[in-house]
Amino acid sequence: MCWRRTGRSFNFGEHSLGNMVNVKIKDLVAFIEWDDPNSSANVLSEKSLSDFSKILDELPESVQAVILISKKPSIFIAGADLKEIQTLKTTEEFAGKIQQGQKILLKMEKSSRTFISAIHGACLGGGTELALACDYRIASLHHSTNIGLPEVQLGFIPGFGGTVRLPRLIGFIKALDLILTGKTIPAKKAHKLGLVDEIEGIPSLLSESAEKLARSILKGTRPRKRKISAPNLPSLLRAVIVFITKRGILKKTKGFYPAPLKALKLMHKTYSWPVEKALAEEEKVFCELAVTEISRNLIRLFFMTEEIKKQTGFPSNESKKNPHVSRTAVLGAGVMGSGIAYVCADKGFETRLFDVNKDQLLKGRKQAYSLWQKQLNRRKIDKFEKEMRQSKMSYSLDGKGFETTDLMIEAVVENMDVKKQVIESWSKRLKEDAVFASNTSSLSVTKMSKFYKDPSRFIGLHFFNPVYKMPLVEIIKGDQTSDETTALVFQFTKKLGKKPVIVKDSPGFLVNRLLMPWLTEALYLLEEGLSVRTIDQTFTKWGFPMGPFRLMDEVGLDVCVQVIKSFIEQGLKLSVPNFVDKLVVSESLGKKTGLGFYHYTSQGQSRAVNKAMENLIEIQSRSLDTETALKRGLYRMINECAFVLEEEIVSKPQTIDFAMIMGAGFPPFYGGPLRCAEKEGISNIIKDLETWCDQGLERFKPADLLTKLVSDNQSLYK
């Protein structure tokens, strides 16, 4: 006999439409179903936890086993409700919410009933903590089933017992690996670690398998409660593990992210404590971290990422049927071209790579194959998957086999004359409805589109190097690029696993436009007496992954100078010191030649500063401190952000923040350059900009947008 819960009473045969959590009971076994009627995902919100708690309180005494299951097609519970978290401001507010969740999970853990989590789909954060409070866990082998505690990626730690129960379940070292990285793992690996007890190969049978497990427990063939306690790990050995782990965290995060360090200290401290005492300590640490600006900024970044997932690429995100891409082709087997081809094939697209140079084509093939081999070596794919992905890529020297190409991506040298020749040549060979995309970092998409037979089907695509690693892709609309073409390419790049942003066709587009003032200001700082190492260290100590001179070496000094001059020719207000031309003439072009601002080993590791490069510069007598140097570089970038908004290159400041974090390595914990500007105070920034202008440095003239924001007492973020 089945019956369901509606409101606070139990009624036969009725479905509770208003609740996020519902129950049905069948012969001593209760099935508690998580199903938020207003969302495609289940989260642990105040409402869902309240519904769940009431159900637990009102279960009949006859119920001996409880199965937790989701009715969503690919999500178990995706974690806590981050929108609710954003509304909380104080440690006291957070403490109340955390205590509520901990109390409910303790209620489950202490119950005489057996609790079983039947996990299908994403089981993250609070969802994993809910499962950990159960006696047994069974998970489907479906690709959507991933389990983990990703809280450190949002600037805080698990708060519903994750740091307490996971080490006791799978061991201290294994728990550290999951909690301190925030990574998620598939069901198979979770089973191997002991995080889940059973796996079900057929997702549709998960509920049946969970019930079968429950029945075996009721019959006494399996223990009603799994006895879980902290495995014996001597305190001295644990201290050594913590010391080594802390050193690794600091090397990776440089101390900018407090959550992993706090989690490590907490897990070491509470490892052998009674559960309730350990939970109280976890709550305290969670609240300390949740109110920080770092956590706020990382949550904002999460929502910006989620927003892109929902976008269609059409104006106003309207939903329209749009032809999809099946077959792609890439012109040019250089580093960028072969990288783009690899990513396309890796994601299942039939991809054809073309180059007129056989050696270059073989080199591109070798580069792609080495990346698949790395995936195999790291056990991310097996041999069959490796062969399947490699089979998606084919090669051409003669230009044949492109008749069915849906999307052609050109990745030849960044030169307008060369690109014109390539575009005009391939325009005649491709089918009428093929879309042509130019992988360009600085050239006018509108101008290039005139060389293609149908400018409405021409678009710019700016991938970042290395393509397989960098998440951002800039999609550049030319004046005649159609909305349909933009949407097709937008959705295609999302299928590549990238984070696309649509930008207006303009010099430098977005990321390079904002990077160049920062890089050129570093050159001025060098001219004014600061050393290469001092300038680089100033910015890395602040949080950048590398300083401006190391970045110029990575890109190539000749490329940087070429791009700067191109920007100036296209009308950008950009200036450089007089010594810049000497850098290229010296033939010390950076990492690719083994010598730039730094010396490089044959493996590409940077060593000592190249003193000969510094000697090319006539040092001025101006005296600068590192704080001023930091501000000058950052404020040039922030000022350029304001110009970009004025020119409507993008429509929102959030897009700038997201693009600079994902494409330029701007420190995520600051939230982006404009979020950083708001924190610093725009009026304070303008004051410094005007001071430098008064000193004769006209490049610091504040953007009108900044002065208007201050005069109108407005924020960048509406």
XYZ file of C-alpha atoms in Angstrom, residues 126-686:
561
model
C 25.183 19.568 1.037
C 23.841 16.726 -1.113
C 26.964 14.686 -0.387
C 26.770 15.627 3.288
C 23.173 14.422 3.387
C 24.296 11.131 1.863
C 27.162 10.854 4.370
C 24.656 11.076 7.231
C 22.906 7.973 5.844
C 23.833 4.431 6.786
C 24.254 3.270 3.191
C 24.784 4.859 -0.209
C 24.038 3.372 -3.611
C 24.842 5.266 -6.830
C 24.070 4.878 -10.517
C 26.901 4.438 -13.005
C 25.397 7.116 -15.268
C 27.838 9.785 -16.540
C 25.806 12.496 -14.786
C 26.455 10.945 -11.374
C 29.270 12.847 -9.732
C 29.875 13.124 -6.008
C 31.951 15.659 -4.132
C 32.370 18.510 -1.694
C 33.333 21.536 -3.838
C 32.853 24.155 -1.124
C 36.500 25.325 -1.078
C 36.020 26.473 -4.677
C 33.439 28.921 -3.322
C 35.630 30.176 -0.518
C 34.185 28.237 2.424
C 34.143 24.656 3.738
C 31.480 21.944 4.115
C 29.147 22.946 6.936
C 26.723 20.036 7.357
C 29.296 17.547 8.616
C 31.403 16.906 5.534
C 34.725 17.528 7.300
C 33.607 15.279 10.147
C 31.942 12.286 8.504
C 33.988 11.858 5.307
C 37.346 11.229 7.077
C 35.649 8.671 9.340
C 34.130 6.927 6.331
C 37.011 6.759 3.827
C 40.046 7.738 5.907
C 41.884 10.966 6.632
C 44.172 11.084 3.584
C 41.485 10.245 1.016
C 39.125 12.757 2.605
C 41.796 15.468 2.425
C 42.162 14.881 -1.307
C 38.447 15.428 -1.911
C 37.759 18.273 0.500
C 40.887 20.385 -0.065
C 40.592 20.286 -3.858
C 36.813 20.422 -4.105
C 36.936 17.911 -6.953
C 34.039 15.642 -7.851
C 34.337 11.950 -8.657
C 32.168 9.489 -10.639
C 30.258 6.658 -8.981
C 32.860 4.036 -9.858
C 35.655 5.901 -8.098
C 33.367 6.750 -5.170
C 32.677 3.042 -4.768
C 36.393 2.233 -4.877
C 37.068 4.831 -2.158
C 34.276 3.439 0.007
C 32.214 6.593 -0.316
C 29.321 4.562 -1.775
C 28.521 0.987 -0.820
C 26.981 -0.242 -4.056
C 26.688 0.854 -7.673
C 23.829 0.248 -10.091
C 24.701 -0.036 -13.775
C 21.152 0.634 -14.990
C 19.950 4.005 -13.662
C 16.263 3.129 -14.112
C 16.736 0.283 -11.621
C 18.305 2.467 -8.916
C 15.140 2.772 -6.855
C 14.537 -0.971 -7.115
C 18.122 -1.739 -6.095
C 17.872 0.612 -3.108
C 14.660 -1.080 -2.039
C 16.293 -4.480 -2.415
C 19.108 -3.296 -0.133
C 16.561 -2.014 2.374
C 14.658 -5.338 2.344
C 17.872 -7.282 2.963
C 18.545 -5.064 5.989
C 15.006 -5.604 7.301
C 15.450 -9.356 6.923
C 18.659 -9.198 8.928
C 20.997 -10.317 6.163
C 22.821 -6.966 6.407
C 23.519 -4.829 9.479
C 20.906 -2.176 10.179
C 23.581 0.407 10.926
C 27.087 0.550 9.534
C 29.514 1.160 12.346
C 31.767 3.985 11.197
C 34.547 5.428 13.311
C 37.775 7.243 12.598
C 40.394 4.730 11.392
C 43.374 4.487 13.697
C 45.905 7.059 12.505
C 48.649 8.002 14.971
C 48.662 11.709 15.780
C 52.352 12.054 14.863
C 51.770 10.554 11.411
C 48.720 12.767 10.959
C 50.805 15.812 11.882
C 53.399 14.913 9.242
C 50.652 14.479 6.617
C 49.191 17.860 7.574
C 52.605 19.564 7.351
C 53.288 18.180 3.868
C 49.745 18.934 2.698
C 49.897 22.511 3.979
C 53.116 23.083 2.062
C 51.429 21.810 -1.111
C 48.408 24.063 -0.587
C 50.571 27.149 -0.107
C 52.566 26.327 -3.227
C 49.375 26.053 -5.259
C 47.300 28.888 -3.774
C 50.132 31.171 -2.562
C 48.016 31.723 0.530
C 45.351 33.736 -1.288
C 42.604 31.196 -0.572
C 42.075 30.584 3.169
C 39.432 27.835 2.870
C 41.737 24.858 2.082
C 44.094 25.806 4.921
C 41.212 26.248 7.360
C 39.713 22.911 6.306
C 43.045 21.148 6.768
C 43.526 22.577 10.251
C 39.928 21.757 11.192
C 40.081 18.137 9.997
C 43.364 17.585 11.857
C 41.995 19.127 15.036
C 38.626 17.338 15.123
C 39.607 13.971 13.630
C 39.149 12.027 16.873
C 36.598 14.284 18.504
C 33.010 13.178 19.225
C 30.789 13.989 16.259
C 28.700 16.708 17.894
C 31.747 18.550 19.260
C 33.418 18.328 15.842
C 30.281 19.643 14.133
C 30.240 22.701 16.411
C 33.839 23.476 15.413
C 33.003 22.978 11.728
C 30.119 25.436 12.043
C 32.428 28.033 13.597
C 35.003 27.783 10.788
C 32.312 27.763 8.088
C 30.812 30.998 9.408
C 34.221 32.699 9.575
C 34.834 31.954 5.891
C 31.320 32.497 4.533
C 31.258 36.199 5.434
C 34.540 37.002 3.662
C 34.752 39.065 0.490
C 36.708 36.200 -1.090
C 33.752 33.856 -0.712
C 31.346 36.511 -2.006
C 33.452 37.011 -5.114
C 33.832 33.291 -5.819
C 30.072 32.801 -5.500
C 29.530 35.682 -7.940
C 31.913 33.968 -10.357
C 29.914 30.759 -9.985
C 26.696 32.553 -10.896
C 28.355 34.249 -13.884
C 29.381 30.789 -15.107
C 25.876 29.449 -14.565
C 24.397 32.391 -16.468
C 26.464 31.518 -19.547
C 25.163 27.944 -19.384
C 21.627 29.329 -19.734
C 22.392 31.727 -22.583
C 21.539 30.769 -26.169
C 23.641 33.303 -28.050
C 20.529 35.026 -29.414
C 19.647 38.573 -28.317
C 17.668 38.503 -25.074
C 18.493 34.763 -24.906
C 15.436 33.910 -26.953
C 15.080 30.228 -27.793
C 15.077 29.453 -31.496
C 15.788 26.367 -33.507
C 19.245 26.754 -34.942
C 21.237 24.395 -37.195
C 23.839 22.523 -35.171
C 27.453 21.829 -36.028
C 28.347 18.229 -36.899
C 31.521 18.610 -38.932
C 34.249 21.124 -38.252
C 37.457 21.958 -40.067
C 40.527 23.904 -39.009
C 42.908 25.719 -41.373
C 46.468 25.857 -40.105
C 48.186 23.197 -37.993
C 50.230 25.555 -35.836
C 49.984 25.638 -32.063
C 46.568 27.354 -32.078
C 45.116 25.460 -35.048
C 46.087 22.002 -33.835
C 44.906 22.947 -30.342
C 41.484 23.973 -31.672
C 41.249 20.815 -33.786
C 42.143 18.663 -30.770
C 39.419 20.228 -28.610
C 36.811 19.797 -31.373
C 37.661 16.131 -31.920
C 37.940 15.475 -28.196
C 34.350 16.650 -27.758
C 33.076 14.335 -30.493
C 32.980 16.592 -33.561
C 34.155 15.196 -36.887
C 37.188 17.431 -37.437
C 39.476 17.865 -40.432
C 42.815 19.651 -40.007
C 44.417 21.286 -43.060
C 47.898 22.636 -43.679
C 49.988 23.019 -46.838
C 53.107 21.984 -44.912
C 53.342 18.224 -44.283
C 55.818 18.569 -41.419
C 53.569 21.115 -39.728
C 50.547 18.845 -40.160
C 52.439 15.913 -38.626
C 53.551 18.180 -35.792
C 49.923 19.200 -35.180
C 48.863 15.548 -35.178
C 51.626 14.706 -32.693
C 50.525 17.556 -30.415
C 46.919 16.321 -30.374
C 47.905 12.686 -29.834
C 50.171 13.632 -26.923
C 47.225 15.310 -25.178
C 45.071 12.197 -25.568
C 47.967 10.121 -24.233
C 48.113 12.369 -21.161
C 44.413 11.760 -20.575
C 45.044 8.022 -20.825
C 48.038 8.178 -18.480
C 45.946 10.063 -15.917
C 43.143 7.490 -16.304
C 40.639 10.093 -17.440
C 39.937 7.944 -20.502
C 40.633 4.319 -21.410
C 42.306 2.975 -24.568
C 38.987 2.554 -26.369
C 37.961 6.160 -25.649
C 41.387 7.383 -26.751
C 41.094 5.583 -30.087
C 37.523 6.810 -30.597
C 38.515 10.436 -30.016
C 41.571 10.183 -32.240
C 39.404 8.731 -34.994
C 37.336 11.927 -35.007
C 40.280 13.870 -36.443
C 41.386 13.560 -40.073
C 44.064 15.425 -41.990
C 44.484 17.068 -45.391
C 47.302 18.549 -47.436
C 45.392 18.954 -50.716
C 42.229 20.709 -49.523
C 39.952 17.772 -50.303
C 37.241 16.403 -48.022
C 35.738 19.683 -46.831
C 32.507 19.586 -48.865
C 30.299 18.762 -45.850
C 31.974 21.105 -43.352
C 29.477 23.044 -41.221
C 32.005 25.295 -39.499
C 35.419 26.258 -40.848
C 37.832 27.783 -38.322
C 40.801 29.621 -39.799
C 43.904 29.764 -37.580
C 46.632 31.051 -39.881
C 49.150 33.817 -39.158
C 47.750 37.090 -37.725
C 48.150 39.122 -40.910
C 45.283 40.717 -42.822
C 46.751 40.036 -46.288
C 47.322 36.360 -45.508
C 43.864 35.977 -43.991
C 42.277 37.688 -47.009
C 43.921 35.188 -49.356
C 42.844 32.215 -47.238
C 39.246 33.417 -46.793
C 38.726 34.188 -50.487
C 40.198 30.826 -51.526
C 38.052 28.749 -49.165
C 34.933 30.808 -49.791
C 34.669 29.094 -53.183
C 35.104 25.557 -51.797
C 32.714 25.464 -48.865
C 28.998 24.677 -49.094
C 26.627 27.619 -49.275
C 25.448 27.512 -45.665
C 28.870 26.872 -44.090
C 29.948 29.287 -41.371
C 33.474 30.677 -41.559
C 35.196 31.743 -38.322
C 38.540 33.497 -38.017
C 40.601 32.770 -34.930
C 41.959 36.273 -34.524
C 43.179 38.231 -31.550
C 43.251 41.728 -33.024
C 42.131 42.024 -36.672
C 38.817 43.523 -37.768
C 36.171 40.837 -38.251
C 33.999 43.251 -40.235
C 36.827 43.892 -42.685
C 37.601 40.170 -43.057
C 33.934 39.298 -43.578
C 33.992 41.229 -46.878
C 36.277 38.550 -48.319
C 33.713 35.786 -47.645
C 30.833 34.985 -49.977
C 28.224 35.550 -47.270
C 29.314 38.113 -44.624
C 26.290 37.182 -42.498
C 27.882 33.753 -41.985
C 31.303 35.099 -41.055
C 32.356 35.549 -37.425
C 35.426 35.977 -35.221
C 36.518 33.366 -32.697
C 39.323 34.181 -30.305
C 40.613 31.097 -28.478
C 43.275 31.534 -25.813
C 46.499 29.554 -25.590
C 46.785 26.748 -24.573
C 43.417 25.986 -26.159
C 42.792 22.732 -24.283
C 43.269 24.463 -20.933
C 41.966 28.035 -21.233
C 38.181 28.212 -20.712
C 37.352 31.543 -22.357
C 36.433 32.074 -26.009
C 35.605 35.527 -27.375
C 32.933 35.490 -30.079
C 33.247 38.605 -32.220
C 30.284 39.801 -34.260
C 31.086 41.694 -37.431
C 28.737 44.419 -38.647
C 26.944 41.918 -40.902
C 27.200 38.768 -38.776
C 23.685 37.372 -38.316
C 22.136 36.478 -34.971
C 21.723 32.907 -36.223
C 25.460 32.603 -36.972
C 26.334 34.058 -33.572
C 23.999 31.649 -31.769
C 25.287 28.649 -33.728
C 28.905 29.418 -32.812
C 27.967 30.309 -29.218
C 26.270 26.952 -28.688
C 29.114 25.150 -30.459
C 31.759 26.616 -28.131
C 29.680 25.630 -25.104
C 29.686 22.050 -26.399
C 33.476 22.307 -26.497
C 33.318 22.914 -22.744
C 34.321 26.560 -23.177
C 32.927 29.739 -21.637
C 31.975 32.036 -24.538
C 31.385 35.779 -24.333
C 30.012 37.825 -27.231
C 31.881 41.069 -27.915
C 31.616 43.890 -30.406
C 34.142 44.046 -33.248
C 36.733 46.593 -32.122
C 40.532 46.834 -31.751
C 41.718 44.118 -29.363
C 38.146 42.988 -28.716
C 37.946 42.596 -24.906
C 40.695 40.725 -23.058
C 43.661 41.907 -25.156
C 42.246 45.429 -25.165
C 42.314 45.419 -21.351
C 45.659 43.664 -21.009
C 47.657 46.011 -23.222
C 47.434 49.125 -20.997
C 48.664 46.967 -18.086
C 51.560 45.580 -20.134
C 52.584 48.931 -21.569
C 52.451 50.532 -18.125
C 54.918 47.872 -16.942
C 57.285 49.064 -19.675
C 56.963 52.651 -18.425
C 57.640 51.464 -14.862
C 60.763 49.733 -16.137
C 61.876 52.932 -17.821
C 61.320 54.820 -14.572
C 63.770 52.695 -12.633
C 62.006 49.607 -11.272
C 63.569 46.279 -12.231
C 61.906 43.511 -14.249
C 61.838 41.201 -11.227
C 60.498 43.872 -8.856
C 57.608 44.715 -11.195
C 56.714 41.075 -11.815
C 56.883 40.215 -8.117
C 54.724 43.224 -7.247
C 51.869 41.842 -9.339
C 52.317 38.152 -8.447
C 52.360 38.989 -4.736
C 49.058 40.792 -5.288
C 47.597 37.678 -6.910
C 48.323 37.541 -10.648
C 49.534 34.107 -11.840
C 52.467 35.798 -13.580
C 53.836 39.296 -13.914
C 53.612 41.455 -17.063
C 57.169 40.724 -18.258
C 56.819 36.979 -17.813
C 53.539 37.194 -19.749
C 55.203 39.159 -22.570
C 57.886 36.470 -22.752
C 55.183 33.787 -22.978
C 53.380 35.578 -25.814
C 56.554 36.681 -27.609
C 57.913 40.226 -27.568
C 57.605 40.582 -31.347
C 53.930 39.594 -31.149
C 53.296 42.028 -28.279
C 54.898 44.929 -30.152
C 53.002 44.021 -33.329
C 49.683 43.977 -31.449
C 50.428 47.258 -29.666
C 51.229 48.982 -32.963
C 48.111 47.468 -34.536
C 45.977 48.880 -31.721
C 47.508 52.322 -32.149
C 46.925 52.218 -35.929
C 43.283 51.283 -35.279
C 42.783 54.370 -33.136
C 43.236 53.159 -29.559
C 44.732 55.686 -27.154
C 47.770 53.584 -26.376
C 51.365 54.701 -26.056
C 54.656 52.937 -25.404
C 58.121 54.053 -24.313
C 60.634 54.856 -27.052
C 62.833 51.857 -26.256
C 60.193 49.259 -27.282
C 61.509 48.866 -30.849
C 64.915 47.948 -29.439
C 63.370 44.882 -27.757
C 62.470 43.264 -31.076
C 65.714 44.253 -32.820
C 67.638 42.515 -30.037
C 66.065 39.213 -31.175
C 65.493 38.281 -27.538
C 61.865 37.511 -28.267
C 60.909 35.596 -25.153
C 60.392 31.973 -24.239
C 60.343 30.777 -27.874
C 63.941 31.948 -28.419
C 65.126 31.005 -24.930
C 65.827 34.635 -24.079
C 63.534 37.544 -23.378
C 63.193 39.526 -20.182
C 64.286 36.243 -18.586
C 66.636 33.408 -19.510
C 64.821 30.112 -20.222
C 65.971 26.515 -20.009
C 65.391 24.045 -22.839
C 62.327 22.866 -20.888
C 60.931 26.409 -20.895
C 61.554 27.169 -17.210
C 62.440 30.774 -16.418
C 65.665 31.462 -14.583
C 67.589 34.695 -14.086
C 66.564 38.092 -15.426
C 68.185 38.994 -18.754
C 70.337 41.939 -17.670
C 71.202 42.743 -21.289
C 67.527 43.507 -21.892
C 67.403 45.927 -18.964
C 70.584 47.575 -20.237
C 68.809 48.520 -23.488
C 66.682 50.969 -21.533
C 67.632 54.496 -20.575
C 66.480 54.703 -16.976
C 64.807 57.950 -15.959
C 65.427 59.470 -12.550
C 61.859 59.156 -11.294
C 61.581 57.372 -7.925
C 58.748 54.849 -7.510
C 57.567 52.558 -4.740
C 55.924 49.192 -5.440
C 52.513 50.292 -4.113
C 52.396 53.103 -6.679
C 53.583 50.693 -9.377
C 50.778 48.274 -8.504
C 48.155 51.002 -8.600
C 49.384 52.399 -11.903
C 49.149 49.026 -13.624
C 45.760 48.140 -12.131
C 44.224 51.571 -12.634
C 45.260 51.648 -16.294
C 43.375 48.388 -16.727
C 40.349 49.607 -14.761
C 40.226 52.865 -16.702
C 40.295 50.911 -19.969
C 37.411 48.775 -18.646
C 35.390 51.983 -18.345
C 36.230 52.937 -21.956
C 35.084 49.479 -23.072
C 31.733 49.983 -21.337
C 31.393 53.463 -22.843
C 31.937 52.017 -26.322
C 29.490 49.165 -25.600
C 32.056 46.489 -26.516
C 30.120 44.447 -23.955
C 26.921 45.407 -22.200
C 27.647 44.552 -18.556
C 30.541 45.010 -16.107
C 30.040 41.381 -15.040
C 31.092 40.277 -18.540
C 34.365 42.168 -18.178
C 35.049 40.631 -14.770
C 34.270 37.134 -16.031
C 36.364 37.468 -19.187
C 39.400 38.834 -17.373
C 39.286 36.033 -14.799
C 38.767 33.263 -17.361
C 40.924 34.647 -20.166
C 43.660 36.715 -18.519
C 44.140 35.110 -15.119
C 42.889 38.101 -13.126
C 42.777 36.818 -9.515
C 39.305 35.279 -9.030
C 39.199 36.061 -5.309
C 39.077 39.797 -6.144
C 36.002 39.239 -8.332
C 37.417 40.922 -11.466
C 38.894 44.359 -12.218
C 35.612 46.267 -11.902
C 34.560 44.495 -8.710
C 38.033 45.390 -7.452
C 37.420 49.011 -8.482
C 34.185 49.138 -6.500
C 35.969 47.756 -3.450
C 38.830 50.243 -3.795
C 36.420 53.127 -4.297
C 36.039 54.733 -7.711
C 36.460 58.214 -6.252
C 39.843 57.148 -4.810
C 40.883 55.745 -8.185
C 39.908 58.958 -9.988
